[in-house]
Structures are given as C-alpha cells and as structure tokens.
mmCIF file of C-alpha atoms in Angstrom:
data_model
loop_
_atom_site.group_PDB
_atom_site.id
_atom_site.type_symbol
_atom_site.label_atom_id
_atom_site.label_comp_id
_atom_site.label_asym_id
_atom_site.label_seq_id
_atom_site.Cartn_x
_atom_site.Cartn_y
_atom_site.Cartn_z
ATOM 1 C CA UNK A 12 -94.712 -16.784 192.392
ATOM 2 C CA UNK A 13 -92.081 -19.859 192.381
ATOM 3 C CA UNK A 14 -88.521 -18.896 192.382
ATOM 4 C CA UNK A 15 -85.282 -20.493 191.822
ATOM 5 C CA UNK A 16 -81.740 -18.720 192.071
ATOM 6 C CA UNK A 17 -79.934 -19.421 189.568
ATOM 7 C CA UNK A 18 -77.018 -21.341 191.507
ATOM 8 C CA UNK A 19 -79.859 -24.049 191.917
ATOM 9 C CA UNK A 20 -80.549 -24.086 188.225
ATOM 10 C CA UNK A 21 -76.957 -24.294 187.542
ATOM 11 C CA UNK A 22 -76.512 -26.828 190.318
ATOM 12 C CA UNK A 23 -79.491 -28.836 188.341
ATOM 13 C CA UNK A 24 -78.183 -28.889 185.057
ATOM 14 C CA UNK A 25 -74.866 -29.868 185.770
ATOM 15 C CA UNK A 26 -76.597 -32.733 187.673
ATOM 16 C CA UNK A 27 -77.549 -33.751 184.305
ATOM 17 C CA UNK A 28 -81.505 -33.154 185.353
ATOM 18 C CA UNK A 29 -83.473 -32.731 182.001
ATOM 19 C CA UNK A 30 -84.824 -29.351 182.984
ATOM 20 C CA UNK A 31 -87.163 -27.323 180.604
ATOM 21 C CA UNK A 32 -85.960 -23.890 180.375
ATOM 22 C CA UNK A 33 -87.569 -21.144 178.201
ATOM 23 C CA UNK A 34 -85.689 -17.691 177.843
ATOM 24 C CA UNK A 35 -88.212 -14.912 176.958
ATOM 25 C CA UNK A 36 -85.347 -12.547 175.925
ATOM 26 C CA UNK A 37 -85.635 -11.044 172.539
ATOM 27 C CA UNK A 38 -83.145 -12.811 169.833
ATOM 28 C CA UNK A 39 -80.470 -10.406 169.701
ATOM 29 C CA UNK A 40 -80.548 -10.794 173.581
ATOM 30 C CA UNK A 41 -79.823 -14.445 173.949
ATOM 31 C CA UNK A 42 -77.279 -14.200 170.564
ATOM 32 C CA UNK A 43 -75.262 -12.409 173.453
ATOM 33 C CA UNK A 44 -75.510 -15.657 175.303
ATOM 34 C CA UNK A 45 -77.953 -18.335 176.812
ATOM 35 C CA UNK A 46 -78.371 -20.598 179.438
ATOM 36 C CA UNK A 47 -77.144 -23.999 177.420
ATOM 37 C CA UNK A 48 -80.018 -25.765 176.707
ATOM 38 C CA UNK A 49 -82.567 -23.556 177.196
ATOM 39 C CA UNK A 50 -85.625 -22.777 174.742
ATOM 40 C CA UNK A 51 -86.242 -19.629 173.241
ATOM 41 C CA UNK A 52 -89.502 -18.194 173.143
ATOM 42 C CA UNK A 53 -89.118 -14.088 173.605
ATOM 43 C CA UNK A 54 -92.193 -12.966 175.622
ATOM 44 C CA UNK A 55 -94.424 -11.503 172.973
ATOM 45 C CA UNK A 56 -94.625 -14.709 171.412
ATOM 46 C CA UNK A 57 -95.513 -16.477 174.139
ATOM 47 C CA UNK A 58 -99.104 -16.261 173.327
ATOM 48 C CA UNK A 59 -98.895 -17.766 169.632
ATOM 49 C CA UNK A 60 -96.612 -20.670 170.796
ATOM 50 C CA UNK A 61 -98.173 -22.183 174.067
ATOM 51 C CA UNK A 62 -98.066 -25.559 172.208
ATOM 52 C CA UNK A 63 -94.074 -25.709 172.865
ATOM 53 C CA UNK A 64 -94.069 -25.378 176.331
ATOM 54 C CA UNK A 65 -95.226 -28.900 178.126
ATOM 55 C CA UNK A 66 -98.109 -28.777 180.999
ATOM 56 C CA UNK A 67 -96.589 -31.750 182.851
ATOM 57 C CA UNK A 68 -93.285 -30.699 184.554
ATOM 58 C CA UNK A 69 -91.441 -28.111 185.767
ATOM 59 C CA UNK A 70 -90.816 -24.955 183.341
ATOM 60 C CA UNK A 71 -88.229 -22.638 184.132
ATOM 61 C CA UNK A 72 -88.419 -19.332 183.245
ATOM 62 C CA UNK A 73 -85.591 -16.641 182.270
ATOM 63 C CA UNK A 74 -84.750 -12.855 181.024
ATOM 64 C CA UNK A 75 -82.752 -10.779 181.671
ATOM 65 C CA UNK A 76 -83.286 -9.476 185.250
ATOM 66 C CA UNK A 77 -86.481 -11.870 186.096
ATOM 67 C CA UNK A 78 -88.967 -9.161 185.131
ATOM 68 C CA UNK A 79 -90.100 -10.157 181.700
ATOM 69 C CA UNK A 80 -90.056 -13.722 182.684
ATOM 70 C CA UNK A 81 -92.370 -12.787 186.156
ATOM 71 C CA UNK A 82 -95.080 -11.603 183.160
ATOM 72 C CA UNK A 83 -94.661 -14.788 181.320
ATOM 73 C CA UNK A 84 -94.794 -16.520 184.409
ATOM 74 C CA UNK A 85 -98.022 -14.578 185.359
ATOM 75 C CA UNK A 86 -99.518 -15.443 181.767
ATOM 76 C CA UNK A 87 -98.338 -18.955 181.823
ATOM 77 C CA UNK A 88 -100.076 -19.566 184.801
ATOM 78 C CA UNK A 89 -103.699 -17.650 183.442
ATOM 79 C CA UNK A 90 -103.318 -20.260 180.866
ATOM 80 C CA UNK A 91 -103.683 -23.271 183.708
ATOM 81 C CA UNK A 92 -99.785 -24.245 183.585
ATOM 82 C CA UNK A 93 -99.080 -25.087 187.571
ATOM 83 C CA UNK A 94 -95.813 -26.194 187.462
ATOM 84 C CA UNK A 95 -93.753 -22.482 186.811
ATOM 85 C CA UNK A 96 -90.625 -21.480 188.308
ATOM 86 C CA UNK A 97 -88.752 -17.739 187.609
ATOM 87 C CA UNK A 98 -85.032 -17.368 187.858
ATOM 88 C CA UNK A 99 -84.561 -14.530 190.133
ATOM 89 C CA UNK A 100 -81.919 -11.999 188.761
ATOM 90 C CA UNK A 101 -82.203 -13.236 185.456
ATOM 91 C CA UNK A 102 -79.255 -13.649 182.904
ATOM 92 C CA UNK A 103 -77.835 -10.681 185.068
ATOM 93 C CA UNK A 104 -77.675 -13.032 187.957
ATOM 94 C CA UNK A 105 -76.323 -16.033 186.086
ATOM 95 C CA UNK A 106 -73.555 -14.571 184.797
ATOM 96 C CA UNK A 107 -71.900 -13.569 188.359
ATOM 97 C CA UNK A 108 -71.650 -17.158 188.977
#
C-alpha cells in the first residue's frame, strides 16, 4: 500500500498542486472538519460512486485514523485504479500539524 504523511499532503496543497483527495469519513465526521478541498465519498458508498473518482492520476485517500481509507484503498485498487495513495494517521494525524 502507497502512503503519504500528511505533512506531504499539506506541503502539496499549499504548493497549489491540484491534488484529488477523497475523505471516506461518514458526513457528520467531516461536518467536524475536512481537509479543504477534498471530496467526500464515505466508504460504503464507494461502491455505487466509482464514476467520481478519476483512473488517471493520483487519488488520495483519508479517514479518520487511515483505517477506513486502507479498505477503500484495498477496494479501489480490486477495481484496477493504480494510482492510490493513503494518508497515514488520518484526520487524527492532520490535525497535530
């Protein structure tokens, strides 16, 4: 599995790098607070809405502690998508920067 720490992503975005970023947190979850710019697609709906995540380029994957997004990432990549990356640690992670 690809990782990225979530000092990279943050690095990244501030860079201005048009990143795609899907948070598989459930609604109430990312009400509490997202990663700006970010996509969200909570993880049992992940199946039903393939369509919105692109095959070319790099897809970025978040939760809350990387666990849910490590199953999307593992389903993501059943479904031929090569180009995954998890945040490690999750919005748990992101917020201690």
């Amino acid at each position: 599995m690809n990782k990225i720490q979530p000092s990279e992503l943050k690095a990244r975005l501030a860079a201005g790098e048009p990143l795609c970023v899907i948070d598989v947190r459930e609604p109430e979850e990312v009400a509490a607070g997202q990663i700006a710019g970010a996509k969200s697609i909570p993880l049992m709906e992940i199946h039903t809405r393939l369509h919105e995540i692109p095959k070319e380029g790099e897809v970025i994957l978040v939760c809350r502690s990387g666990n849910r997004s490590g199953k999307a990432y593992d389903f993501l990549e059943s479904q031929g998508f090569s180009n995954l990356k998890n945040m490690e640690g999750g919005m748990l992670a992101w917020e201690q920067l």
